[in-house]
């Protein structure tokens, strides 16, 4: 995902509609783990400067989706619960986070913006 230029990114206060969208993309069952003050959420947006040639972006950051081999997941596979939906649910309960969730975490840290995340991760 393209990263915001550190020299020209500008903070802004997220509105209620954007907050609801972020929370929905992250997932209602997991959004609490973010420990975010949603009433005072400040995000960043691209502005553009000489260093980034006016784009507002400079560099890239990886977002990851990793499925840890938890005992629960191993047990499910061993006992034949091999549907993707079942494995996904078990993975989510045992620490897996999706590309969107990892991207949202990086967005909340100020590395990327919601626009770039949505361009890369199709939901």
mmCIF file of C-alpha atoms in Angstrom:
data_model
loop_
_atom_site.group_PDB
_atom_site.id
_atom_site.type_symbol
_atom_site.label_atom_id
_atom_site.label_comp_id
_atom_site.label_asym_id
_atom_site.label_seq_id
_atom_site.Cartn_x
_atom_site.Cartn_y
_atom_site.Cartn_z
ATOM 1 C CA UNK A 1 0.000 0.000 0.000
ATOM 2 C CA UNK A 2 1.346 3.441 -0.813
ATOM 3 C CA UNK A 3 2.397 5.282 2.347
ATOM 4 C CA UNK A 4 1.588 8.843 3.155
ATOM 5 C CA UNK A 5 4.439 11.288 2.660
ATOM 6 C CA UNK A 6 5.802 12.049 6.124
ATOM 7 C CA UNK A 7 6.594 15.614 5.073
ATOM 8 C CA UNK A 8 3.139 16.674 3.946
ATOM 9 C CA UNK A 9 0.510 14.327 5.397
ATOM 10 C CA UNK A 10 -2.162 16.323 7.195
ATOM 11 C CA UNK A 11 -4.270 15.268 10.169
ATOM 12 C CA UNK A 12 -8.052 15.502 10.078
ATOM 13 C CA UNK A 13 -10.891 14.511 12.362
ATOM 14 C CA UNK A 14 -12.782 11.529 11.097
ATOM 15 C CA UNK A 15 -16.547 11.964 10.872
ATOM 16 C CA UNK A 16 -19.169 9.541 12.184
ATOM 17 C CA UNK A 17 -19.856 7.992 8.771
ATOM 18 C CA UNK A 18 -16.185 7.214 8.158
ATOM 19 C CA UNK A 19 -15.811 5.802 11.677
ATOM 20 C CA UNK A 20 -18.774 3.482 11.128
ATOM 21 C CA UNK A 21 -17.248 2.336 7.843
ATOM 22 C CA UNK A 22 -13.854 1.657 9.437
ATOM 23 C CA UNK A 23 -15.493 -0.279 12.262
ATOM 24 C CA UNK A 24 -17.604 -2.302 9.825
ATOM 25 C CA UNK A 25 -14.567 -3.155 7.685
ATOM 26 C CA UNK A 26 -12.608 -4.204 10.763
ATOM 27 C CA UNK A 27 -15.489 -6.325 12.076
ATOM 28 C CA UNK A 28 -17.857 -5.735 14.967
ATOM 29 C CA UNK A 29 -16.532 -8.724 16.910
ATOM 30 C CA UNK A 30 -12.934 -7.482 16.776
ATOM 31 C CA UNK A 31 -13.014 -3.673 16.643
ATOM 32 C CA UNK A 32 -12.643 -3.441 20.437
ATOM 33 C CA UNK A 33 -9.112 -4.827 20.237
ATOM 34 C CA UNK A 34 -7.983 -1.629 18.525
ATOM 35 C CA UNK A 35 -8.302 0.391 21.747
ATOM 36 C CA UNK A 36 -9.158 3.569 19.832
ATOM 37 C CA UNK A 37 -10.890 6.676 21.170
ATOM 38 C CA UNK A 38 -13.494 6.752 18.409
ATOM 39 C CA UNK A 39 -14.915 10.086 19.623
ATOM 40 C CA UNK A 40 -11.576 11.817 18.958
ATOM 41 C CA UNK A 41 -10.259 9.834 16.007
ATOM 42 C CA UNK A 42 -7.598 11.680 14.028
ATOM 43 C CA UNK A 43 -6.482 10.206 10.724
ATOM 44 C CA UNK A 44 -4.177 11.528 8.032
ATOM 45 C CA UNK A 45 -4.655 12.416 4.394
ATOM 46 C CA UNK A 46 -2.333 13.078 1.481
ATOM 47 C CA UNK A 47 -1.569 16.725 0.672
ATOM 48 C CA UNK A 48 1.336 16.799 -1.771
ATOM 49 C CA UNK A 49 4.697 18.531 -1.643
ATOM 50 C CA UNK A 50 7.949 18.745 -3.591
ATOM 51 C CA UNK A 51 9.415 15.676 -1.873
ATOM 52 C CA UNK A 52 6.563 13.426 -3.052
ATOM 53 C CA UNK A 53 6.157 15.250 -6.382
ATOM 54 C CA UNK A 54 2.712 16.471 -5.374
ATOM 55 C CA UNK A 55 1.191 13.029 -4.946
ATOM 56 C CA UNK A 56 0.998 12.966 -1.138
ATOM 57 C CA UNK A 57 2.546 9.488 -1.117
ATOM 58 C CA UNK A 58 6.119 8.314 -0.804
ATOM 59 C CA UNK A 59 7.091 4.672 -0.444
ATOM 60 C CA UNK A 60 5.077 1.578 0.342
ATOM 61 C CA UNK A 61 4.250 -0.512 3.368
ATOM 62 C CA UNK A 62 3.206 -4.151 3.392
ATOM 63 C CA UNK A 63 -0.061 -5.325 4.821
ATOM 64 C CA UNK A 64 -0.259 -8.938 5.873
ATOM 65 C CA UNK A 65 -2.786 -11.675 6.362
ATOM 66 C CA UNK A 66 -1.369 -14.530 8.377
ATOM 67 C CA UNK A 67 -3.173 -17.620 9.602
ATOM 68 C CA UNK A 68 -1.358 -18.891 12.709
ATOM 69 C CA UNK A 69 -1.370 -22.667 13.126
ATOM 70 C CA UNK A 70 -3.134 -22.635 16.478
ATOM 71 C CA UNK A 71 -3.984 -25.885 18.281
ATOM 72 C CA UNK A 72 -7.664 -25.249 17.502
ATOM 73 C CA UNK A 73 -6.959 -24.866 13.794
ATOM 74 C CA UNK A 74 -4.726 -27.927 13.664
ATOM 75 C CA UNK A 75 -7.395 -29.938 15.464
ATOM 76 C CA UNK A 76 -10.087 -28.764 13.034
ATOM 77 C CA UNK A 77 -8.012 -29.767 10.014
ATOM 78 C CA UNK A 78 -7.104 -33.096 11.602
ATOM 79 C CA UNK A 79 -10.781 -33.873 12.256
ATOM 80 C CA UNK A 80 -11.868 -32.988 8.728
ATOM 81 C CA UNK A 81 -13.324 -29.500 9.230
ATOM 82 C CA UNK A 82 -11.802 -28.288 6.028
ATOM 83 C CA UNK A 83 -14.320 -25.824 4.641
ATOM 84 C CA UNK A 84 -12.765 -22.414 4.096
ATOM 85 C CA UNK A 85 -15.519 -20.760 6.120
ATOM 86 C CA UNK A 86 -14.932 -22.988 9.146
ATOM 87 C CA UNK A 87 -11.179 -22.528 9.024
ATOM 88 C CA UNK A 88 -11.550 -18.763 8.602
ATOM 89 C CA UNK A 89 -13.803 -18.519 11.667
ATOM 90 C CA UNK A 90 -11.407 -20.576 13.761
ATOM 91 C CA UNK A 91 -8.489 -18.510 12.485
ATOM 92 C CA UNK A 92 -10.200 -15.243 13.408
ATOM 93 C CA UNK A 93 -10.946 -16.521 16.910
ATOM 94 C CA UNK A 94 -7.325 -17.564 17.420
ATOM 95 C CA UNK A 95 -5.522 -14.456 16.197
ATOM 96 C CA UNK A 96 -5.726 -14.271 12.426
ATOM 97 C CA UNK A 97 -6.305 -10.818 11.033
ATOM 98 C CA UNK A 98 -7.298 -10.038 7.453
ATOM 99 C CA UNK A 99 -5.536 -7.738 5.013
ATOM 100 C CA UNK A 100 -8.191 -5.111 5.716
ATOM 101 C CA UNK A 101 -7.728 -5.410 9.477
ATOM 102 C CA UNK A 102 -3.945 -5.090 9.219
ATOM 103 C CA UNK A 103 -4.371 -2.131 6.877
ATOM 104 C CA UNK A 104 -6.758 -0.416 9.287
ATOM 105 C CA UNK A 105 -4.243 -0.881 12.085
ATOM 106 C CA UNK A 106 -1.578 0.776 9.909
ATOM 107 C CA UNK A 107 -4.014 3.537 8.976
ATOM 108 C CA UNK A 108 -4.701 4.250 12.655
ATOM 109 C CA UNK A 109 -0.919 4.483 13.173
ATOM 110 C CA UNK A 110 -0.750 7.190 10.473
ATOM 111 C CA UNK A 111 1.166 5.237 7.834
ATOM 112 C CA UNK A 112 -1.553 4.993 5.166
ATOM 113 C CA UNK A 113 -4.950 6.469 4.374
ATOM 114 C CA UNK A 114 -8.335 4.859 3.884
ATOM 115 C CA UNK A 115 -8.351 5.724 0.180
ATOM 116 C CA UNK A 116 -5.218 3.687 -0.581
ATOM 117 C CA UNK A 117 -6.314 0.822 1.651
ATOM 118 C CA UNK A 118 -9.631 0.483 -0.177
ATOM 119 C CA UNK A 119 -7.830 0.558 -3.535
ATOM 120 C CA UNK A 120 -5.646 -2.376 -2.528
ATOM 121 C CA UNK A 121 -8.069 -4.489 -0.483
ATOM 122 C CA UNK A 122 -11.319 -5.254 -2.255
ATOM 123 C CA UNK A 123 -14.097 -6.213 0.140
#
